[in-house]
PDB file of C-alpha atoms in Angstrom:
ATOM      1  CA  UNK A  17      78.182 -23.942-231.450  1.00  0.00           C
ATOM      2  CA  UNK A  18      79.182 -23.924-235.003  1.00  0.00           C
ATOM      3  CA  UNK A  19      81.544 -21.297-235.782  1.00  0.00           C
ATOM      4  CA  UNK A  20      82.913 -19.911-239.301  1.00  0.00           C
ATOM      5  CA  UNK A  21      86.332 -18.578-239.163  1.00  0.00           C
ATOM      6  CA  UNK A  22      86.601 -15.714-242.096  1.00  0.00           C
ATOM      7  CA  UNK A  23      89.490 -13.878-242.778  1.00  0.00           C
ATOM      8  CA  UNK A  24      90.610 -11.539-243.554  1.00  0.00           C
ATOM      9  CA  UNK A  25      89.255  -8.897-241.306  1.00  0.00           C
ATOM     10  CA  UNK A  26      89.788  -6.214-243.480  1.00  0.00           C
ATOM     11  CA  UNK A  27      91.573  -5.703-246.726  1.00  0.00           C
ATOM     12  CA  UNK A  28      92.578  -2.129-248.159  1.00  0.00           C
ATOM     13  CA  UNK A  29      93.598  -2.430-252.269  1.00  0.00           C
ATOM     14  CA  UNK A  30      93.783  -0.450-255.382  1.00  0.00           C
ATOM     15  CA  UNK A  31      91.388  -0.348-257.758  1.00  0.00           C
ATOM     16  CA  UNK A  32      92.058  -2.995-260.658  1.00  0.00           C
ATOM     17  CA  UNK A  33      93.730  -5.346-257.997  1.00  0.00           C
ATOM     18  CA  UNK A  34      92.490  -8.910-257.602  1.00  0.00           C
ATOM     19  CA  UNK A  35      90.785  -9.671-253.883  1.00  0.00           C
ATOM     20  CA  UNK A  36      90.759 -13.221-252.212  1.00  0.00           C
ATOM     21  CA  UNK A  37      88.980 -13.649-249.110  1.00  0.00           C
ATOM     22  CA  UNK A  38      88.323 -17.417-247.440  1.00  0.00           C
ATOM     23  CA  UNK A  39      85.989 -18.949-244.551  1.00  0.00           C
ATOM     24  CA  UNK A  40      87.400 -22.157-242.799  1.00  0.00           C
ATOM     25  CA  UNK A  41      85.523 -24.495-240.023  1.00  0.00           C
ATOM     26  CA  UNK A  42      86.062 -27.861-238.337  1.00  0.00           C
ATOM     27  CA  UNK A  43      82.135 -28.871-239.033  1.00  0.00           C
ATOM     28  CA  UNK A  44      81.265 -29.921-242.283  1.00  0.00           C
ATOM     29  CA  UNK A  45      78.480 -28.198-244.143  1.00  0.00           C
ATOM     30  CA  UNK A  46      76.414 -29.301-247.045  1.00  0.00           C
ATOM     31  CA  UNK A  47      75.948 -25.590-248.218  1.00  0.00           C
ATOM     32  CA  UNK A  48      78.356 -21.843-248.761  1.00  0.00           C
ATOM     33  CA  UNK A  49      76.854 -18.784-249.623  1.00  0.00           C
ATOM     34  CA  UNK A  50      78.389 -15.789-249.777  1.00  0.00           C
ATOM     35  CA  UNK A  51      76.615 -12.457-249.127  1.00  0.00           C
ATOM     36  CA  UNK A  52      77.935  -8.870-249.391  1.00  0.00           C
ATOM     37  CA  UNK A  53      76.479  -5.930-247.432  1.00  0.00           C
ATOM     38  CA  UNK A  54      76.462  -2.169-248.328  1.00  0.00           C
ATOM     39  CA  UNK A  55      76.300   0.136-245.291  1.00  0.00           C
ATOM     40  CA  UNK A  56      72.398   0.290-243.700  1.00  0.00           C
ATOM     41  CA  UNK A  57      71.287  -2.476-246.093  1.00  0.00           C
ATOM     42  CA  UNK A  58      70.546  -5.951-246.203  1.00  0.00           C
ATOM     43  CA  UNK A  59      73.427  -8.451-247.373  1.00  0.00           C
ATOM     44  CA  UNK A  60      72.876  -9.412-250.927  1.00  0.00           C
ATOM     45  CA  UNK A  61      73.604 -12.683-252.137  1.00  0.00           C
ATOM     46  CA  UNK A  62      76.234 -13.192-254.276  1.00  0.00           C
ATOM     47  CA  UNK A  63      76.765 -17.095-254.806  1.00  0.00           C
ATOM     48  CA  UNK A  64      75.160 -20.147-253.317  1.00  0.00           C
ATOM     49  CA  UNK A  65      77.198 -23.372-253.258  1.00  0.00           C
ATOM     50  CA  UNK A  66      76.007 -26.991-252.661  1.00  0.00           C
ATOM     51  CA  UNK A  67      78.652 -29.219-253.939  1.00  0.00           C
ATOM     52  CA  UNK A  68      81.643 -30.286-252.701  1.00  0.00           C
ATOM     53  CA  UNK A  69      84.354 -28.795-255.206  1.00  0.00           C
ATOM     54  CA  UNK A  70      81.963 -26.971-257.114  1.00  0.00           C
ATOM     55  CA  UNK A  71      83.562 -23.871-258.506  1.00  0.00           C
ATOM     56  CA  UNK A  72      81.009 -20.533-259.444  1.00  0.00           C
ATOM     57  CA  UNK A  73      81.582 -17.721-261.237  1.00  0.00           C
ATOM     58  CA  UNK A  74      79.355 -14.661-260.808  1.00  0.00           C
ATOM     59  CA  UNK A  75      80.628 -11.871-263.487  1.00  0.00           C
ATOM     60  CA  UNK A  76      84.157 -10.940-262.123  1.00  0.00           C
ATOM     61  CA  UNK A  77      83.184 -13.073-258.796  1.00  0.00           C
ATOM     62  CA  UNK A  78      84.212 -16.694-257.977  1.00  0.00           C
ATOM     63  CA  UNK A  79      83.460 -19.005-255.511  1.00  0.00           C
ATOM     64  CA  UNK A  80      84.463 -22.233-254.427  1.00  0.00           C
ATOM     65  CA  UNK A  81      83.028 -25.333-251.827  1.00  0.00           C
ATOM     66  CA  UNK A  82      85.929 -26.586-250.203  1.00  0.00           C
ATOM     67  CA  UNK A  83      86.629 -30.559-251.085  1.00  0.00           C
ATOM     68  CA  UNK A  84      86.362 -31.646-247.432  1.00  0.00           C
ATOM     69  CA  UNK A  85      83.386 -29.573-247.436  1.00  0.00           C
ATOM     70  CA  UNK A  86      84.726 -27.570-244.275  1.00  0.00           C
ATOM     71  CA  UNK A  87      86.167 -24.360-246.132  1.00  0.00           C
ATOM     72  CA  UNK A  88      85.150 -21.753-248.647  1.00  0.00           C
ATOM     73  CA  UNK A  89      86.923 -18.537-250.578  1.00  0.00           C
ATOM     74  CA  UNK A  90      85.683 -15.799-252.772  1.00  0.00           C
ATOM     75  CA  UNK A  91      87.651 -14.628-254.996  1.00  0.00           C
ATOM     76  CA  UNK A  92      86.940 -10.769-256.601  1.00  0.00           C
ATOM     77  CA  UNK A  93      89.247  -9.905-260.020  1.00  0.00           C
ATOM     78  CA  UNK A  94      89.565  -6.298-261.508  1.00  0.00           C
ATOM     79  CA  UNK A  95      88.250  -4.438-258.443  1.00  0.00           C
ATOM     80  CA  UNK A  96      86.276  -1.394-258.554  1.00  0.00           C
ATOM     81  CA  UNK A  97      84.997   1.113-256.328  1.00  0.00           C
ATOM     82  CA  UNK A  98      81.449  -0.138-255.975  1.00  0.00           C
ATOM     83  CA  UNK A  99      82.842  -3.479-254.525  1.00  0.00           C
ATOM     84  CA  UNK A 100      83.546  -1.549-251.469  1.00  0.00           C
ATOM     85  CA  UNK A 101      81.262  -3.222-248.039  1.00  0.00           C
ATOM     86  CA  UNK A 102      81.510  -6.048-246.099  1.00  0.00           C
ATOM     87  CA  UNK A 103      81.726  -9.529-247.357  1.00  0.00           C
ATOM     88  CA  UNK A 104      80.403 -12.323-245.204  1.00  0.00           C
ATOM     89  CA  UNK A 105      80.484 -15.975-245.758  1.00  0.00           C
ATOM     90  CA  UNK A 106      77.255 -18.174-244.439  1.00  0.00           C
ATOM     91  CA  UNK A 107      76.226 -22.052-244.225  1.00  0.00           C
ATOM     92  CA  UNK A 108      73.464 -23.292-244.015  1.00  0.00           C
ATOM     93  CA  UNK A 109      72.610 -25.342-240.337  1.00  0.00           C
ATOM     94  CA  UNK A 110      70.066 -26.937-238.369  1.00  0.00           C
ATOM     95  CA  UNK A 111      66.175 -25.582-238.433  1.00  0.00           C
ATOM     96  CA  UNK A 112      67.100 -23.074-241.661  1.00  0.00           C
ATOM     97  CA  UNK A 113      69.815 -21.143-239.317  1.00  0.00           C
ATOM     98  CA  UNK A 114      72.340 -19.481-241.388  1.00  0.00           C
ATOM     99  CA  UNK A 115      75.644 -19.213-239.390  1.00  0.00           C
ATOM    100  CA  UNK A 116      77.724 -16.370-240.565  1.00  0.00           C
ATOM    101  CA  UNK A 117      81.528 -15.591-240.846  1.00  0.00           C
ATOM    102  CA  UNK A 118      82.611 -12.526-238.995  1.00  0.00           C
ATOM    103  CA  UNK A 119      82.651 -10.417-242.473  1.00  0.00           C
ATOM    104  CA  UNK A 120      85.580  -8.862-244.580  1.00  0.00           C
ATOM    105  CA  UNK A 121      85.433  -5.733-244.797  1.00  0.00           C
ATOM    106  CA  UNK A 122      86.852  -4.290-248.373  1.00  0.00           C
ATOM    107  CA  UNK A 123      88.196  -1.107-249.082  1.00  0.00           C
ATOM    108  CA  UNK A 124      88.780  -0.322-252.886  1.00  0.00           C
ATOM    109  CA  UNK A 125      91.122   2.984-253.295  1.00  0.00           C
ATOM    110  CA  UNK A 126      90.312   4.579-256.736  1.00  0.00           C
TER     111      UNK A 126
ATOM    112  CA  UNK B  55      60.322 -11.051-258.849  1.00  0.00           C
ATOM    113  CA  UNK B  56      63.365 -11.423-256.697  1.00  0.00           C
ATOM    114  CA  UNK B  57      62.499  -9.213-254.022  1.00  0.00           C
ATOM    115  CA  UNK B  58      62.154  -8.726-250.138  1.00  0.00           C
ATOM    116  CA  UNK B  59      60.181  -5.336-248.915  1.00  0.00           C
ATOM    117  CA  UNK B  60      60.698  -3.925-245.843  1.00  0.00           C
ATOM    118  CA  UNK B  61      58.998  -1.160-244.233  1.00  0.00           C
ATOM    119  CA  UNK B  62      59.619   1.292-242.757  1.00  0.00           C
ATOM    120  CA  UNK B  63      63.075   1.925-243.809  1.00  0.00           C
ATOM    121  CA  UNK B  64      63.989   4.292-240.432  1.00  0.00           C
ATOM    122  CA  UNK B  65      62.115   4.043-237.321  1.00  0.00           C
ATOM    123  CA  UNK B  66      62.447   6.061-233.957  1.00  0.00           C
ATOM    124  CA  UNK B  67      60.633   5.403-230.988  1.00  0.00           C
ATOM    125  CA  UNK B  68      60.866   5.857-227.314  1.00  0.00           C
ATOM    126  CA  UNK B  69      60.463   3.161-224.560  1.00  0.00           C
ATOM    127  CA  UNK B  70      57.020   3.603-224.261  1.00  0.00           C
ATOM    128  CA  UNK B  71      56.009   3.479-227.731  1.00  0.00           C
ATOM    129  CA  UNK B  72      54.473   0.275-229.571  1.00  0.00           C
ATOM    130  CA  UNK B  73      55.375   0.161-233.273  1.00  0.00           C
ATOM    131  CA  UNK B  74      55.735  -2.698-236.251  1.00  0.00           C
ATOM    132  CA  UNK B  75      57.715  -3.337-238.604  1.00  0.00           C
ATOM    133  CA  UNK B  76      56.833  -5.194-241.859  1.00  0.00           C
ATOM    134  CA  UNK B  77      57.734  -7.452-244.635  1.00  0.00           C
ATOM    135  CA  UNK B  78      56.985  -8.722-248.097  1.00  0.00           C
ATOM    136  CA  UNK B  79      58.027 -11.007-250.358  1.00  0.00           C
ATOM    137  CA  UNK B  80      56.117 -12.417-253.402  1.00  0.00           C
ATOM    138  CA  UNK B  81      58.512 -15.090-254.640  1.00  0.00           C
ATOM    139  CA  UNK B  82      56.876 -18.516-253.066  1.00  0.00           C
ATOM    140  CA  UNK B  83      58.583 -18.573-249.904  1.00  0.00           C
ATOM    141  CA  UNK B  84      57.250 -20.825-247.226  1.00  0.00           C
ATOM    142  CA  UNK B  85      60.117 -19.665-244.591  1.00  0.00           C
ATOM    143  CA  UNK B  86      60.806 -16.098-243.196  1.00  0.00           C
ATOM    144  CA  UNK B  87      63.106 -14.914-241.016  1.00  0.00           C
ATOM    145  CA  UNK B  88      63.604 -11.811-238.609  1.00  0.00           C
ATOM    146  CA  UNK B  89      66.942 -10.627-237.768  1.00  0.00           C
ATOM    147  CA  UNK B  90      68.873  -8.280-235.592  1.00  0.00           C
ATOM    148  CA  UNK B  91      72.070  -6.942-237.016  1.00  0.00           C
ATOM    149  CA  UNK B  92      74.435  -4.287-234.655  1.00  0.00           C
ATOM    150  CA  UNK B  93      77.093  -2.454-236.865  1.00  0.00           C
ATOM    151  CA  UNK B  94      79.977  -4.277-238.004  1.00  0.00           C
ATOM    152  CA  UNK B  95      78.515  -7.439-237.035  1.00  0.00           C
ATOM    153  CA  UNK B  96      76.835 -10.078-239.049  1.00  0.00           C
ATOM    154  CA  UNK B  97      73.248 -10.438-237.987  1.00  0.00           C
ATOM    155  CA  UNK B  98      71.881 -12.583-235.617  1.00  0.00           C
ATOM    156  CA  UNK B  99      68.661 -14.477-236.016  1.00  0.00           C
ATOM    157  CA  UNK B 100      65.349 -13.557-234.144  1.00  0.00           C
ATOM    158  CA  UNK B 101      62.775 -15.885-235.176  1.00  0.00           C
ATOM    159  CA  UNK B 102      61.906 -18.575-237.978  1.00  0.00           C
ATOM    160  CA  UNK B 103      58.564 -19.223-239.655  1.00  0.00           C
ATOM    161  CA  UNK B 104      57.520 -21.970-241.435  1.00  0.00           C
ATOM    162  CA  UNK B 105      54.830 -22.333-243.508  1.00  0.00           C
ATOM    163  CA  UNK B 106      53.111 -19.684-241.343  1.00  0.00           C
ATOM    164  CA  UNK B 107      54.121 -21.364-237.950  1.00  0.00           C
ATOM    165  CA  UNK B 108      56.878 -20.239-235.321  1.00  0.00           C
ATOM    166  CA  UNK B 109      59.694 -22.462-235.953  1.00  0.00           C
ATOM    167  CA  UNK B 110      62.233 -20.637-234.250  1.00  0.00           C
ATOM    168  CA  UNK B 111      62.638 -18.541-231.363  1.00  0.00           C
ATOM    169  CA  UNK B 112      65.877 -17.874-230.202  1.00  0.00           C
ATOM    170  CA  UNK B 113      65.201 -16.652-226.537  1.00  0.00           C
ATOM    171  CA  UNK B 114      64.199 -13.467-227.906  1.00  0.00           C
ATOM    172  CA  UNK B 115      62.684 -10.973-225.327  1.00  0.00           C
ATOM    173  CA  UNK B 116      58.540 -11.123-224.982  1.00  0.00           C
ATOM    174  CA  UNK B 117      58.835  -7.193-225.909  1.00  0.00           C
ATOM    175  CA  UNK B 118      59.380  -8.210-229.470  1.00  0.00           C
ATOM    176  CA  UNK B 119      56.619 -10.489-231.116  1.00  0.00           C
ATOM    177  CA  UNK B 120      56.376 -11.547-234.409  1.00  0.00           C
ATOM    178  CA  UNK B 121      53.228 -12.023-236.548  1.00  0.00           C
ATOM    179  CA  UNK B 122      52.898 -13.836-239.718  1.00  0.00           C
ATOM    180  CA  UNK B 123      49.383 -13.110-241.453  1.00  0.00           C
ATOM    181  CA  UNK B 124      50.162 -14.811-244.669  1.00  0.00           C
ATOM    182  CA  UNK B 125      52.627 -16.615-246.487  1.00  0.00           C
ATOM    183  CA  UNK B 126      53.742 -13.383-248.294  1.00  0.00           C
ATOM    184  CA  UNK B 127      53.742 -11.279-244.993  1.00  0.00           C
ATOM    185  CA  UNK B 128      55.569 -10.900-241.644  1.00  0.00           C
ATOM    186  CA  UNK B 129      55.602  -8.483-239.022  1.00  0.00           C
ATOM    187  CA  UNK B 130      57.574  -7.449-236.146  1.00  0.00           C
ATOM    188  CA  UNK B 131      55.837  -5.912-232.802  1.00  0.00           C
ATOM    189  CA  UNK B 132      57.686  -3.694-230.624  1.00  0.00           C
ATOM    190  CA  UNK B 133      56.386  -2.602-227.535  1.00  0.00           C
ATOM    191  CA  UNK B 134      58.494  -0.924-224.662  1.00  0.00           C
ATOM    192  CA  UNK B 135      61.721  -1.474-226.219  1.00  0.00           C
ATOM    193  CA  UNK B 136      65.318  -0.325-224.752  1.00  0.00           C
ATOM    194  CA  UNK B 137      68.109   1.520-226.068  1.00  0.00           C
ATOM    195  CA  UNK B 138      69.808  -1.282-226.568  1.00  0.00           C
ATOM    196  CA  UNK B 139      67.418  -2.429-229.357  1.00  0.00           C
ATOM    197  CA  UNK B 140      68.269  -0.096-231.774  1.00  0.00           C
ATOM    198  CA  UNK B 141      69.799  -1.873-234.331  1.00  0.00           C
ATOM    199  CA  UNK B 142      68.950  -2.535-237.792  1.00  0.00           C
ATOM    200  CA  UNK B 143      66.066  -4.863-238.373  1.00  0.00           C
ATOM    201  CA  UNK B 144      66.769  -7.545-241.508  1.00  0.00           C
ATOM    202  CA  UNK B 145      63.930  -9.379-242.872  1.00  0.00           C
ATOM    203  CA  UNK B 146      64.773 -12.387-245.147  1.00  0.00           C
ATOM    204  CA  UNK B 147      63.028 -15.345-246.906  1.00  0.00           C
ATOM    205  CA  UNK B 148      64.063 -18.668-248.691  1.00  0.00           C
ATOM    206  CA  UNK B 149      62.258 -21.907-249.828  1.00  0.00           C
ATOM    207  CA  UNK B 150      61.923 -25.078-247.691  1.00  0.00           C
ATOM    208  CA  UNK B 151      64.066 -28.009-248.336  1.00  0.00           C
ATOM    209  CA  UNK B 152      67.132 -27.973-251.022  1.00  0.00           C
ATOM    210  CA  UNK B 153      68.629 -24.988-252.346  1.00  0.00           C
ATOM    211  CA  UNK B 154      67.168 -23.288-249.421  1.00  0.00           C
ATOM    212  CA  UNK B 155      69.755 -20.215-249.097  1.00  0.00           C
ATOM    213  CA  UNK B 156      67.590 -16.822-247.900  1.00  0.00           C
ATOM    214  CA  UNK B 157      67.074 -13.356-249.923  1.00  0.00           C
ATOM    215  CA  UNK B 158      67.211 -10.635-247.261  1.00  0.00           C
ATOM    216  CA  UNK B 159      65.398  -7.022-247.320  1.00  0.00           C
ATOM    217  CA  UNK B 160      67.013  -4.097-247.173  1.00  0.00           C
ATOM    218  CA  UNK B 161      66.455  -3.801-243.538  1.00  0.00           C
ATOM    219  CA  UNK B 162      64.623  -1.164-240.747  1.00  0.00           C
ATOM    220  CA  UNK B 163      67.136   0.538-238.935  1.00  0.00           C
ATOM    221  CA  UNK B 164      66.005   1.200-235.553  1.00  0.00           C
ATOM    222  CA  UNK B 165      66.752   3.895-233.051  1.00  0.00           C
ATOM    223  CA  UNK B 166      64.922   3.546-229.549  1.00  0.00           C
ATOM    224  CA  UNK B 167      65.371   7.198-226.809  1.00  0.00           C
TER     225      UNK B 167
END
């Protein structure tokens, strides 16, 4: 099946540093979203993209659609503590199914 | 309103019990979703409705069976579930057709003994 390759894993930084996190695939997709996920809740959405090159900025959050429409990256600037959880990337398939990335898991030292 | 409800929040139950678990959303959405989610792992889809009707069910086990009463409701039945199946529990809902991406609840986390 489809599969979305995120990396990285897992990222440790200091507060105030700038965070860049990308998803990559060899399907194309017509839609990126990116969700992020505080422990034992549901994954928030954080930006929804549906155009090739389209660039998004969500307060200190941007997002692009890759030009070949097979990649993705978020990019976080000034972190802070409460950006700490698990960042997954998702597209949008067949029937409604949203295929997810494996998830980057941020860690923001104070 | 930008919201998905889910209730209840924690749920434990032993392999003999039947419970449900429920969702709500009020924004419009004709699609709803049921997931399964194990820790560190991005969830995995259960089921898809579609304006009201099964859509999508992705071999799921007959001991969970989802209900859809209304366009603003879902539920989840569990009956004789396995350890296995605890897990946490995401609902989620979107729009049909463009711009389709789904809002998710904040999940039942489920612990079967």
């Amino acid at each position: 099946g489809q599969q979305l390759n995120q990396s990285p894993q897992s990222m440790f930084i200091q507060e105030g540093e700038d965070v860049s996190m990308n998803c990559t695939s060899s399907s194309i997709f017509n839609t990126w979203l990116w969700y992020k996920q505080d422990p034992g809740e549901g994954p928030v959405l954080l930006i929804a993209l549906y155009k090739a090159g389209e660039l998004t900025s969500n307060g200190r959050l941007t997002a692009q659609f890759g030009i070949t429409r097979k990649d993705s990256f978020l990019n976080i600037s000034a972190s802070i503590p409460s950006d700490v959880g698990i960042y997954f990337c998702a597209t949008i398939t067949s029937g409604s199914r949203l295929t997810f990335g494996e998830g980057t898991q941020l860690t923001v030292n104070p | 309103d930008t919201e998905v409800t889910q209730t209840p929040k924690h749920l434990v139950m032993g392999m003999t019990n039947k419970k449900s678990l429920k969702c709500e959303q009020h924004m419009g959405h004709r699609a709803m979703y049921w997931y399964k989610q194990k820790a560190k792992k991005p969830p995995e889809l259960m089921f898809v409705y579609s304006y009201e009707k099964l859509s999508i069910n992705e071999s799921v086990p007959s001991r969970f069976s989802p209900e859809c009463p209304n366009s603003s409701l879902l539920n989840l039945h569990l009956h004789a579930l396995q350890p296995e199946d605890s897990a946490l529990y995401l609902c989620a809902s979107s729009r049909m057709g463009l711009h389709n991406e789904q809002f998710f609840g904040p999940g039942t986390r489920l612990t079967v003994l």
